[in-house]
Amino acid sequence: MDLLTQPVSVSHYLVVGAVLFVCGVVCMATKRNALGVLMGIELVLNGANLNFVAFGSRILRSDSLGMDGQLMALFVIVLAAAEAAVALAIALNFYNNHASIDVDHADDLKG
Amino acid sequence: MAEFINSRLISTLLGWFNVDALPADHWLGFVLAGLVHTVLVIHVVAVGALVFIWMERKVSGRIQDRLGPTRVGGKFGWLQTLADGLKLITKEDITPANADALLFKLAPYVSFAASFAGYLALPFSDGWVGHQVNCGIFFIIAIVGMEVFGVILAGYASGSKWSLFGGMREAAQVVSYEVPMGMCVLIPVVICGSMDLITIGQMQAGFFTNWILFHDPFAFVVFWVYFTCATASVNRAPFDLAEAESELVAGFHTEYSGLRWSFFFMAEYGSMFLVSGLAAILFFGGWNGPIPIFGPEILNLAYTDAEIAAGTFRLGGYIANLAGCVNFIGKAVTGVTVMMWIRWTLPRLRIDQVMTTCLKYCVPLGAVCFVGVVGWQWAQLWSPNDLHPQQARISVRERGLIDRPVRTEGMARRAEVVKKAAWAGSVPVQAGETR
Amino acid sequence: MMLLAAIQWHTFFFLLFSLLTCGFALAVVFSSNVVRMAFFLTISLGAAAGLFFLAGAEFVGAMQFMIYVGGTLVLLIFGVMLTAHERFISMKTKAGEWVMAAFLGGGLFLLLVRATLMVPQWNAPNLQRDQVAQSEVHDSAAIGAAVSAYRADSLPSSSAPPAAAVPAGKSVYLLPFEIVSVHLLVVLIGAGYLARAKKRNPGNAWQA
Amino acid sequence: MSGEDFVARLKKRFGAKIAGANLQGVDPWIEVTPDGLVEVGEYLKAEPDLRFDMLNCISGVDYFEPDAKKASKAEWQPHIEVVYHLSSIAQKHTLVLKVILPRWKNNQPGQLPEVPSVTGVWRAAEWHEREVYDLSGIMFLGNPDLRRILCPEDWVGYPLRRDYEMPLEYHGIRGR
Amino acid sequence: MATYTDDPRIVEFDVRTDEMLVNMGPQHPSTHGVLRLVLRTDGEIVSEVQCHLGYLHRCAEKIGENLTPRQWIPYTDRMDYLAAMNMNLGWSLAVEKLLKYELPPKAKHLRVIIAELGRIASHLVGMGAYGLDLGTFSPFLYAFREREKLLDLFEEVCGARLTYSYLTPGGATADLPQGWLQKVEAFLKQFEPVIAEYHALLTTNSIFIKRTCGIGVLPPEMAINYGCTGPMLRGSGIDHDLRRDGEARYTDMYDGYAFEVIAQKNGSYPRDHVYPAVPPEAVLGDCWHRFYVRMLEVVQAIDLVRQGMERYSTTPGDWGQPIKLSTKLPKGEAYLETECPRGQMGFYLVSDGSAIPWRVRARSSCFCNLSVASELCHGCLIADVPAIIGSVDIVMGEIDR
């Protein structure tokens, strides 16, 4: 109950960010489906985003990064979208050429 | 609201039992206020869907030279949808053997939740909003885009090829239409300088010439683009490809029955109202009537800024707000009716034609209008709007009609930002800004 | 009653959203069905958007909804459906990989949390946050302004003239913003290039 | 389009492949042997003054009387006829061709009589031949997709044959 | 996204999806009854369509071998149940041809009136249902509003609204009731202006034009080769109508009537000065033209009904008593085709001299028209499949018999 009665601090956010980050890393490491790996990357990026936003939030800390945190988060989101599009295109091309989406089979680059 | 509940209702109640009054920011008030808001908004969606489905039947009936429902619940078949709802509840809830059961069961709720969440930021009248999000437009557009998610899930999880086609079509269509829709929505934002729907609504107060629709020719054109895109993004005919009953049987909800099926419908009608309401706020003055009966110009009943800031309650102000709410709902329902009218008139487009409409017509038109509106503002060309909005406020004040400061906080803040920045010497002051 | 009265509602919602975020992130990791993974990821990221809202970054939250949840994930699911062969829907991971990943992940997590908790400033909640929230310029217009040229949140006070390399009040984000825009354009063109129809000789593999 | 002259003209060209003709009936007809059918069809379609470009109908008619008493009185021997109704859109005239076949190939019940398919001449023949195959039990050699069309694919027997008996049961559904 | 292509065989997408076999039907909203189409699709592009028939097979031909011709009339009703009058007519004429039966002239005019009204009723459904196929519901109800009035008229004539069994060998089962012609005239007067509504809702609607123009183009040679008839054939620009070009026994009925075949000649339709112009996107033989031919045929049918009524009321004599039920058929065979709303419906009748025919055969118009559908659907989008099948205007009862 201690958790509930205390105001949220930056480190609360950082822990959540860490969980997302680690989940993403594990996801990237264990998934054999290329799209699963892609989802892991999204999780990692989001973990980072949470940190940026937390550091930039005036609500959590009075001497915060200010707007820079939010701006970085925005850049990350936008770039993640672009990255997803490119990665998806690669995955689909891989699928077309190999009739598989298993990244374990992706070790030959002959296409 | 929370303060009101705490300080007025609960404290009065407690007073009868000689218990100490609660502080204005007591949690109980917040919870109750939240509950009241939720229940209100749920009713807008759920009862709205009931009414709209009834209306759709009546409208389509009249369009098609027949009567529509006439029996259940009196002369006009008022209760037809309710009867149907009861029927749907009692129907067997079937999950196909091929379906991904978890996702299949969740999908309708995802759709409904997305549609419902949009109402969080939709103001029904001046200040009557679930939560005033300062980027409300953006929020609603994002949420409307979320609804597609439930549809895709339903399409995939049904384990039926027709459903899958429906889901894929929906995904392609909605993702594409978000682009022009975003552009169209930006235009009122550019004109008002705020993403806050309440601010945008407030700025259009006064006579109907102040509606953004009439701001300039580009804004006028862009409304039609917006309405087209909105129709497409909520999946209404002629863009209802995801369900396309003559091609895909019923598309993404082919395999659904009973209550789950009805959730999709609630979501659909909820979204229809949502985008129509957004259109009303963005282009048609929101809750402001064509003639400002309650405004300072005529009866002067509406709340003043000071009153809003202080949270005072006054009957006149309340009535003005109520009238605004009626006004707003009227406008939104008109939008919904037009969508119905279109649905029962036009044949359905083909998927590639839908894409063409989006990419070849809506996007370029939206872009041109965007540039046009920016140019219009920059050149300070004449506009029936009587405003570059904040100036209009000022001019009204100068004419001595009202003596209150610029009411829109967001505007004031932004003006301040610009002023400071100008001081910093980094940006030229934009045309139309106050110095 | 006492307990309820003591609850910080901001914290309550934070916990709610963070539980959703973390729970569904874990579900993503442990699910082997790729479509369900995508669905869990959506909820996880949606809840993360809620956390953004709670931190006062409303614009970023809405952005997260629109681009991540509405765009990127729909794209992902699209990809999932295009490759939705039965054998790719569920792909099991070998036990050895799980062990490896558990070690790696666990170590990483401990490291991160330790690092987090080591800085006392980060642990201290902001007790004046109500006042801060009032004065904070979190209008989306300010973000727009910051992206393009100037900053509303770090204007110099009149007493202290700017001395840094980047003058206070000015924003350094114009160039990155432009780069991102060009990048997006390139991606758009690339996507169009990939999806275009190619003419090939008649009687190709299509008929087989 | 079936006067004496026309028959003579065909006979001159195809000889024994024109097996006979009946010019007295309501609809006069010309009989063609199975091996000459495609050839005659191509000729009829190509010849500029004939131009039988449309195949209206193919029908199978089974001449068989299961009742022995009546059969003895019948004027014909049991046989099966395939009737081709042709018309010309350009020349506005019609023609009836017939191919007469034994009821069973080599007189062994169960072996379907064979006719070459005219699908190559008139595409319309494809479905008509399938229908005749389905209902009357005539094999059309060269039809690209000779499957049952109206009856289910696992149906037994040819319903429009005179000696056909409705099955007692089909997939658990009572027949007679 | 997939783009529309003329021939998928020469186009490949870099992002390819797997081919999918999809069942359209037997229970599907736009297959007009119980037709099953198996589509092979690559994304939204259909590469192959296979029709499976027989779900409505009711052994009409087999039944015909056990009934006298007049008794078989109700079975013809159930073939093309949307134009049952025309089915009755076709069979009656075939039987009369075998009997060499001469009709009284008044009966012929009666038959013209009834057959052309039947054509209007049928095309109304065809038109409305085509709207349904393209996703607009209202024209369907507008069409049925008028059709209902027509059915009222038929009901007055023969007591039935769908399966009339009115025209029989020898004439008709009864004369037209008193005052009926006035009612028909009143109906036609009311109906004529309504056609403009249909044109506004469908023919000239720009979405409709976009959905139908250039889709499912049927070249005239292919149409003939596949044995397509009726509006399918005329929609491809072939000037052929059995009412003019058919057998004497049938064309007799229309002798002296002012009548023009509805087909595009020299780039224009006989009546297109009155009705909307052909849109520039339309290609001869596409869905739009097939639809348009039907619309114009309705107008022409109105004209023929008017002429028929005038002749009927001025011709003295008998309206044509039906032949006796036990009339012996002469030995021999007869085949006759008539121009039904959906194409040429042929009946073939073989007799061994008894009252019951030895063999009865019905040549269905839709059967041939549908056989070309898989060729037309080659390489179209899924959404075009209902558009094409709808433009063929099939009635499964007639196909499966």
GROMACS .gro file of N, CA and C in nm, chain D residues 24-27 29 45 53-66 75-76 81 83 85 87-89 92 94 96 98 119 121-128 130-132 135-136 145 147 149-151 153 158-162 164, chain E residues 50-55 57 61-62 65-66 97-98 100 223-229 233 238-241 244-245 247 331 333-337 344 348 350 352 357-364 366-368 370-372 374-375 399-401:
model
  348
  778GLN      N    1  -3.879  -3.454  -9.363
  778GLN     CA    2  -4.025  -3.443  -9.361
  778GLN      C    3  -4.081  -3.386  -9.232
  779GLY      N    4  -4.008  -3.402  -9.126
  779GLY     CA    5  -4.064  -3.368  -8.995
  779GLY      C    6  -4.087  -3.219  -8.975
  780VAL      N    7  -4.136  -3.186  -8.857
  780VAL     CA    8  -4.157  -3.045  -8.823
  780VAL      C    9  -4.022  -2.973  -8.828
  781ASP      N   10  -3.925  -3.035  -8.765
  781ASP     CA   11  -3.789  -2.985  -8.771
  781ASP      C   12  -3.705  -3.086  -8.847
  783TRP      N   13  -3.394  -3.288  -8.994
  783TRP     CA   14  -3.263  -3.305  -8.936
  783TRP      C   15  -3.172  -3.386  -9.026
  799LYS      N   16  -1.962  -2.400  -8.956
  799LYS     CA   17  -1.936  -2.273  -8.889
  799LYS      C   18  -1.858  -2.179  -8.981
  807ASP      N   19  -2.285  -2.010  -8.649
  807ASP     CA   20  -2.189  -1.967  -8.546
  807ASP      C   21  -2.239  -1.993  -8.405
  808MET      N   22  -2.366  -2.026  -8.391
  808MET     CA   23  -2.415  -2.046  -8.255
  808MET      C   24  -2.468  -2.187  -8.236
  809LEU      N   25  -2.422  -2.249  -8.130
  809LEU     CA   26  -2.475  -2.379  -8.091
  809LEU      C   27  -2.580  -2.353  -7.985
  810ASN      N   28  -2.705  -2.376  -8.019
  810ASN     CA   29  -2.809  -2.343  -7.923
  810ASN      C   30  -2.821  -2.446  -7.813
  811CYS      N   31  -2.818  -2.573  -7.855
  811CYS     CA   32  -2.852  -2.674  -7.756
  811CYS      C   33  -2.796  -2.809  -7.797
  812ILE      N   34  -2.758  -2.887  -7.699
  812ILE     CA   35  -2.727  -3.027  -7.723
  812ILE      C   36  -2.819  -3.109  -7.634
  813SER      N   37  -2.889  -3.203  -7.692
  813SER     CA   38  -2.979  -3.285  -7.611
  813SER      C   39  -2.946  -3.431  -7.635
  814GLY      N   40  -2.960  -3.508  -7.531
  814GLY     CA   41  -2.948  -3.652  -7.546
  814GLY      C   42  -3.086  -3.714  -7.537
  815VAL      N   43  -3.122  -3.796  -7.632
  815VAL     CA   44  -3.254  -3.861  -7.628
  815VAL      C   45  -3.232  -4.011  -7.629
  816ASP      N   46  -3.288  -4.073  -7.532
  816ASP     CA   47  -3.269  -4.217  -7.517
  816ASP      C   48  -3.389  -4.290  -7.576
  817TYR      N   49  -3.366  -4.370  -7.678
  817TYR     CA   50  -3.475  -4.450  -7.735
  817TYR      C   51  -3.464  -4.590  -7.680
  818PHE      N   52  -3.539  -4.615  -7.578
  818PHE     CA   53  -3.536  -4.747  -7.515
  818PHE      C   54  -3.666  -4.764  -7.440
  819GLU      N   55  -3.726  -4.875  -7.457
  819GLU     CA   56  -3.852  -4.901  -7.389
  819GLU      C   57  -3.831  -5.015  -7.290
  820PRO      N   58  -3.832  -4.984  -7.164
  820PRO     CA   59  -3.804  -5.091  -7.067
  820PRO      C   60  -3.913  -5.198  -7.066
  829GLU      N   61  -4.108  -4.877  -8.317
  829GLU     CA   62  -4.061  -4.878  -8.455
  829GLU      C   63  -3.909  -4.875  -8.462
  830TRP      N   64  -3.846  -4.850  -8.352
  830TRP     CA   65  -3.701  -4.836  -8.358
  830TRP      C   66  -3.631  -4.939  -8.272
  835GLU      N   67  -2.967  -4.085  -7.911
  835GLU     CA   68  -2.938  -3.980  -8.009
  835GLU      C   69  -2.882  -3.858  -7.938
  837VAL      N   70  -2.861  -3.466  -8.013
  837VAL     CA   71  -2.920  -3.372  -8.107
  837VAL      C   72  -2.854  -3.237  -8.089
  839HIS      N   73  -2.870  -2.851  -8.193
  839HIS     CA   74  -2.948  -2.745  -8.258
  839HIS      C   75  -2.856  -2.628  -8.285
  841SER      N   76  -2.775  -2.257  -8.499
  841SER     CA   77  -2.837  -2.145  -8.568
  841SER      C   78  -2.729  -2.048  -8.611
  842SER      N   79  -2.765  -1.962  -8.698
  842SER     CA   80  -2.670  -1.864  -8.748
  842SER      C   81  -2.723  -1.725  -8.721
  843ILE      N   82  -2.642  -1.648  -8.654
  843ILE     CA   83  -2.685  -1.511  -8.625
  843ILE      C   84  -2.669  -1.425  -8.749
  846LYS      N   85  -2.929  -1.594  -9.013
  846LYS     CA   86  -3.064  -1.613  -8.958
  846LYS      C   87  -3.128  -1.743  -9.004
  848THR      N   88  -3.148  -2.194  -8.915
  848THR     CA   89  -3.120  -2.293  -8.812
  848THR      C   90  -3.100  -2.430  -8.876
  850VAL      N   91  -3.060  -2.873  -8.759
  850VAL     CA   92  -3.056  -2.976  -8.655
  850VAL      C   93  -2.964  -3.087  -8.703
  852LYS      N   94  -2.791  -3.463  -8.595
  852LYS     CA   95  -2.808  -3.573  -8.501
  852LYS      C   96  -2.691  -3.668  -8.513
  873THR      N   97  -1.649  -2.891  -7.841
  873THR     CA   98  -1.609  -2.773  -7.765
  873THR      C   99  -1.514  -2.684  -7.845
  875VAL      N  100  -1.521  -2.627  -8.150
  875VAL     CA  101  -1.592  -2.551  -8.253
  875VAL      C  102  -1.678  -2.443  -8.188
  876TRP      N  103  -1.760  -2.487  -8.096
  876TRP     CA  104  -1.844  -2.392  -8.022
  876TRP      C  105  -1.816  -2.408  -7.874
  877ARG      N  106  -1.771  -2.302  -7.811
  877ARG     CA  107  -1.742  -2.312  -7.667
  877ARG      C  108  -1.868  -2.345  -7.586
  878ALA      N  109  -1.982  -2.303  -7.639
  878ALA     CA  110  -2.108  -2.327  -7.568
  878ALA      C  111  -2.128  -2.475  -7.541
  879ALA      N  112  -2.059  -2.559  -7.622
  879ALA     CA  113  -2.081  -2.704  -7.610
  879ALA      C  114  -2.035  -2.756  -7.475
  880GLU      N  115  -1.937  -2.686  -7.413
  880GLU     CA  116  -1.874  -2.744  -7.295
  880GLU      C  117  -1.978  -2.781  -7.188
  881TRP      N  118  -2.056  -2.683  -7.149
  881TRP     CA  119  -2.153  -2.710  -7.042
  881TRP      C  120  -2.266  -2.800  -7.089
  882HIS      N  121  -2.308  -2.780  -7.215
  882HIS     CA  122  -2.416  -2.865  -7.265
  882HIS      C  123  -2.373  -3.010  -7.267
  884ARG      N  124  -2.151  -3.143  -7.079
  884ARG     CA  125  -2.146  -3.190  -6.941
  884ARG      C  126  -2.285  -3.231  -6.894
  885GLU      N  127  -2.383  -3.151  -6.934
  885GLU     CA  128  -2.518  -3.182  -6.889
  885GLU      C  129  -2.567  -3.313  -6.952
  886VAL      N  130  -2.540  -3.329  -7.081
  886VAL     CA  131  -2.584  -3.452  -7.147
  886VAL      C  132  -2.511  -3.571  -7.087
  889LEU      N  133  -2.678  -3.637  -6.744
  889LEU     CA  134  -2.815  -3.686  -6.738
  889LEU      C  135  -2.841  -3.803  -6.831
  890SER      N  136  -2.775  -3.803  -6.948
  890SER     CA  137  -2.805  -3.909  -7.043
  890SER      C  138  -2.694  -4.011  -7.055
  899ASP      N  139  -1.350  -3.060  -6.949
  899ASP     CA  140  -1.385  -3.067  -6.807
  899ASP      C  141  -1.512  -3.149  -6.792
  901ARG      N  142  -1.733  -3.327  -6.620
  901ARG     CA  143  -1.779  -3.371  -6.488
  901ARG      C  144  -1.930  -3.359  -6.486
  903ILE      N  145  -2.267  -3.199  -6.390
  903ILE     CA  146  -2.290  -3.056  -6.369
  903ILE      C  147  -2.412  -3.030  -6.283
  904LEU      N  148  -2.520  -3.106  -6.306
  904LEU     CA  149  -2.640  -3.079  -6.226
  904LEU      C  150  -2.652  -3.174  -6.107
  905CYS      N  151  -2.617  -3.299  -6.128
  905CYS     CA  152  -2.622  -3.394  -6.018
  905CYS      C  153  -2.494  -3.382  -5.936
  907GLU      N  154  -2.145  -3.491  -5.768
  907GLU     CA  155  -2.038  -3.559  -5.841
  907GLU      C  156  -2.035  -3.708  -5.813
  912TYR      N  157  -2.760  -4.243  -6.479
  912TYR     CA  158  -2.786  -4.133  -6.570
  912TYR      C  159  -2.936  -4.113  -6.577
  913PRO      N  160  -2.989  -4.015  -6.506
  913PRO     CA  161  -3.134  -4.007  -6.480
  913PRO      C  162  -3.221  -4.000  -6.603
  914LEU      N  163  -3.171  -3.946  -6.712
  914LEU     CA  164  -3.261  -3.933  -6.827
  914LEU      C  165  -3.256  -4.054  -6.919
  915ARG      N  166  -3.186  -4.156  -6.876
  915ARG     CA  167  -3.196  -4.281  -6.951
  915ARG      C  168  -3.327  -4.348  -6.913
  916ARG      N  169  -3.388  -4.411  -7.009
  916ARG     CA  170  -3.521  -4.466  -6.985
  916ARG      C  171  -3.522  -4.579  -6.883
  918TYR      N  172  -3.338  -4.592  -6.619
  918TYR     CA  173  -3.280  -4.546  -6.494
  918TYR      C  174  -3.376  -4.572  -6.378
  980GLN      N  175  -1.473  -2.085  -6.086
  980GLN     CA  176  -1.535  -2.208  -6.130
  980GLN      C  177  -1.677  -2.211  -6.077
  981CYS      N  178  -1.771  -2.236  -6.166
  981CYS     CA  179  -1.911  -2.239  -6.124
  981CYS      C  180  -1.951  -2.381  -6.090
  982HIS      N  181  -2.022  -2.396  -5.983
  982HIS     CA  182  -2.080  -2.526  -5.950
  982HIS      C  183  -2.231  -2.509  -5.946
  983LEU      N  184  -2.300  -2.585  -6.029
  983LEU     CA  185  -2.445  -2.569  -6.039
  983LEU      C  186  -2.515  -2.688  -5.973
  984GLY      N  187  -2.642  -2.687  -5.990
  984GLY     CA  188  -2.718  -2.806  -5.955
  984GLY      C  189  -2.783  -2.803  -5.818
  985TYR      N  190  -2.765  -2.695  -5.745
  985TYR     CA  191  -2.825  -2.690  -5.612
  985TYR      C  192  -2.977  -2.675  -5.618
  987HIS      N  193  -3.154  -2.821  -5.878
  987HIS     CA  194  -3.195  -2.915  -5.982
  987HIS      C  195  -3.319  -2.990  -5.936
  991GLU      N  196  -3.693  -3.199  -6.655
  991GLU     CA  197  -3.699  -3.273  -6.783
  991GLU      C  198  -3.751  -3.415  -6.760
  992LYS      N  199  -3.706  -3.474  -6.653
  992LYS     CA  200  -3.753  -3.611  -6.622
  992LYS      C  201  -3.902  -3.609  -6.593
  995GLU      N  202  -4.130  -3.606  -6.893
  995GLU     CA  203  -4.151  -3.732  -6.965
  995GLU      C  204  -4.270  -3.810  -6.910
  996ASN      N  205  -4.327  -3.761  -6.803
  996ASN     CA  206  -4.438  -3.833  -6.741
  996ASN      C  207  -4.567  -3.753  -6.737
 1027LYS      N  208  -4.608  -2.596  -8.207
 1027LYS     CA  209  -4.532  -2.622  -8.330
 1027LYS      C  210  -4.541  -2.769  -8.367
 1028LEU      N  211  -4.530  -2.855  -8.267
 1028LEU     CA  212  -4.537  -2.998  -8.295
 1028LEU      C  213  -4.678  -3.035  -8.341
 1030LYS      N  214  -4.875  -2.843  -8.493
 1030LYS     CA  215  -4.909  -2.756  -8.607
 1030LYS      C  216  -5.043  -2.687  -8.581
 1153ALA      N  217  -1.922  -1.389  -7.727
 1153ALA     CA  218  -2.062  -1.402  -7.688
 1153ALA      C  219  -2.129  -1.508  -7.773
 1154ILE      N  220  -2.105  -1.504  -7.902
 1154ILE     CA  221  -2.170  -1.601  -7.991
 1154ILE      C  222  -2.113  -1.740  -7.966
 1155ASN      N  223  -1.983  -1.745  -7.950
 1155ASN     CA  224  -1.917  -1.874  -7.933
 1155ASN      C  225  -1.969  -1.945  -7.809
 1156TYR      N  226  -1.993  -1.868  -7.704
 1156TYR     CA  227  -2.041  -1.928  -7.581
 1156TYR      C  228  -2.193  -1.946  -7.582
 1157GLY      N  229  -2.256  -1.907  -7.690
 1157GLY     CA  230  -2.400  -1.922  -7.697
 1157GLY      C  231  -2.476  -1.825  -7.609
 1158CYS      N  232  -2.416  -1.711  -7.580
 1158CYS     CA  233  -2.487  -1.611  -7.499
 1158CYS      C  234  -2.600  -1.551  -7.580
 1159THR      N  235  -2.708  -1.523  -7.514
 1159THR     CA  236  -2.823  -1.471  -7.585
 1159THR      C  237  -2.887  -1.360  -7.505
 1163LEU      N  238  -2.607  -1.079  -7.539
 1163LEU     CA  239  -2.564  -1.074  -7.678
 1163LEU      C  240  -2.579  -0.933  -7.732
 1168ILE      N  241  -2.453  -0.702  -8.083
 1168ILE     CA  242  -2.501  -0.787  -8.192
 1168ILE      C  243  -2.650  -0.767  -8.209
 1169ASP      N  244  -2.685  -0.741  -8.333
 1169ASP     CA  245  -2.823  -0.704  -8.364
 1169ASP      C  246  -2.903  -0.831  -8.386
 1170HIS      N  247  -2.947  -0.891  -8.280
 1170HIS     CA  248  -3.015  -1.020  -8.294
 1170HIS      C  249  -3.123  -1.030  -8.188
 1171ASP      N  250  -3.242  -1.050  -8.233
 1171ASP     CA  251  -3.353  -1.064  -8.140
 1171ASP      C  252  -3.451  -1.159  -8.204
 1174ARG      N  253  -3.764  -1.075  -8.389
 1174ARG     CA  254  -3.756  -1.036  -8.529
 1174ARG      C  255  -3.695  -1.147  -8.614
 1175ASP      N  256  -3.594  -1.214  -8.554
 1175ASP     CA  257  -3.516  -1.308  -8.634
 1175ASP      C  258  -3.551  -1.453  -8.606
 1177GLU      N  259  -3.815  -1.799  -8.539
 1177GLU     CA  260  -3.896  -1.881  -8.629
 1177GLU      C  261  -4.027  -1.813  -8.661
 1261LYS      N  262  -4.637  -3.797  -8.392
 1261LYS     CA  263  -4.502  -3.852  -8.382
 1261LYS      C  264  -4.404  -3.751  -8.441
 1263GLU      N  265  -4.063  -3.456  -8.368
 1263GLU     CA  266  -3.995  -3.373  -8.269
 1263GLU      C  267  -3.998  -3.228  -8.314
 1264ALA      N  268  -3.991  -3.139  -8.217
 1264ALA     CA  269  -3.994  -2.997  -8.249
 1264ALA      C  270  -3.905  -2.922  -8.151
 1265TYR      N  271  -3.840  -2.820  -8.201
 1265TYR     CA  272  -3.756  -2.737  -8.115
 1265TYR      C  273  -3.788  -2.593  -8.144
 1266LEU      N  274  -3.813  -2.517  -8.041
 1266LEU     CA  275  -3.845  -2.377  -8.066
 1266LEU      C  276  -3.785  -2.289  -7.958
 1267GLU      N  277  -3.727  -2.179  -8.002
 1267GLU     CA  278  -3.670  -2.085  -7.906
 1267GLU      C  279  -3.749  -1.956  -7.909
 1274GLN      N  280  -3.246  -1.647  -7.498
 1274GLN     CA  281  -3.329  -1.736  -7.578
 1274GLN      C  282  -3.354  -1.863  -7.501
 1278TYR      N  283  -3.745  -2.834  -7.644
 1278TYR     CA  284  -3.731  -2.942  -7.742
 1278TYR      C  285  -3.823  -3.054  -7.695
 1280VAL      N  286  -3.987  -3.432  -7.801
 1280VAL     CA  287  -3.990  -3.551  -7.887
 1280VAL      C  288  -4.113  -3.631  -7.849
 1282ASP      N  289  -4.366  -3.979  -7.926
 1282ASP     CA  290  -4.380  -4.109  -7.992
 1282ASP      C  291  -4.524  -4.135  -8.033
 1287PRO      N  292  -4.514  -3.667  -7.389
 1287PRO     CA  293  -4.393  -3.659  -7.472
 1287PRO      C  294  -4.290  -3.765  -7.432
 1288TRP      N  295  -4.217  -3.811  -7.532
 1288TRP     CA  296  -4.113  -3.910  -7.506
 1288TRP      C  297  -3.995  -3.844  -7.435
 1289ARG      N  298  -3.965  -3.723  -7.476
 1289ARG     CA  299  -3.849  -3.655  -7.418
 1289ARG      C  300  -3.879  -3.505  -7.419
 1290VAL      N  301  -3.847  -3.442  -7.310
 1290VAL     CA  302  -3.864  -3.297  -7.300
 1290VAL      C  303  -3.729  -3.239  -7.265
 1291ARG      N  304  -3.696  -3.130  -7.330
 1291ARG     CA  305  -3.566  -3.069  -7.302
 1291ARG      C  306  -3.586  -2.920  -7.297
 1292ALA      N  307  -3.527  -2.859  -7.198
 1292ALA     CA  308  -3.535  -2.713  -7.189
 1292ALA      C  309  -3.394  -2.658  -7.206
 1293ARG      N  310  -3.379  -2.571  -7.304
 1293ARG     CA  311  -3.249  -2.507  -7.327
 1293ARG      C  312  -3.254  -2.375  -7.253
 1294SER      N  313  -3.173  -2.366  -7.150
 1294SER     CA  314  -3.185  -2.249  -7.065
 1294SER      C  315  -3.094  -2.138  -7.114
 1296CYS      N  316  -2.990  -1.869  -6.931
 1296CYS     CA  317  -2.891  -1.832  -6.831
 1296CYS      C  318  -2.780  -1.934  -6.823
 1297PHE      N  319  -2.813  -2.059  -6.855
 1297PHE     CA  320  -2.714  -2.166  -6.850
 1297PHE      C  321  -2.595  -2.129  -6.938
 1298CYS      N  322  -2.625  -2.088  -7.061
 1298CYS     CA  323  -2.517  -2.048  -7.152
 1298CYS      C  324  -2.456  -1.916  -7.109
 1300LEU      N  325  -2.426  -1.795  -6.820
 1300LEU     CA  326  -2.340  -1.811  -6.703
 1300LEU      C  327  -2.209  -1.879  -6.740
 1301SER      N  328  -2.214  -1.963  -6.843
 1301SER     CA  329  -2.092  -2.039  -6.874
 1301SER      C  330  -1.980  -1.945  -6.915
 1302VAL      N  331  -2.012  -1.825  -6.958
 1302VAL     CA  332  -1.907  -1.734  -7.000
 1302VAL      C  333  -1.852  -1.656  -6.881
 1304SER      N  334  -1.700  -1.731  -6.607
 1304SER     CA  335  -1.566  -1.756  -6.555
 1304SER      C  336  -1.462  -1.691  -6.646
 1305GLU      N  337  -1.494  -1.686  -6.775
 1305GLU     CA  338  -1.402  -1.619  -6.867
 1305GLU      C  339  -1.399  -1.468  -6.839
 1329ILE      N  340  -3.141  -2.227  -6.466
 1329ILE     CA  341  -3.016  -2.294  -6.499
 1329ILE      C  342  -3.020  -2.439  -6.456
 1330ASP      N  343  -3.068  -2.461  -6.337
 1330ASP     CA  344  -3.065  -2.598  -6.284
 1330ASP      C  345  -3.187  -2.679  -6.325
 1331ARG      N  346  -3.293  -2.609  -6.355
 1331ARG     CA  347  -3.420  -2.674  -6.394
 1331ARG      C  348  -3.461  -2.783  -6.298
   0.00000   0.00000   0.00000
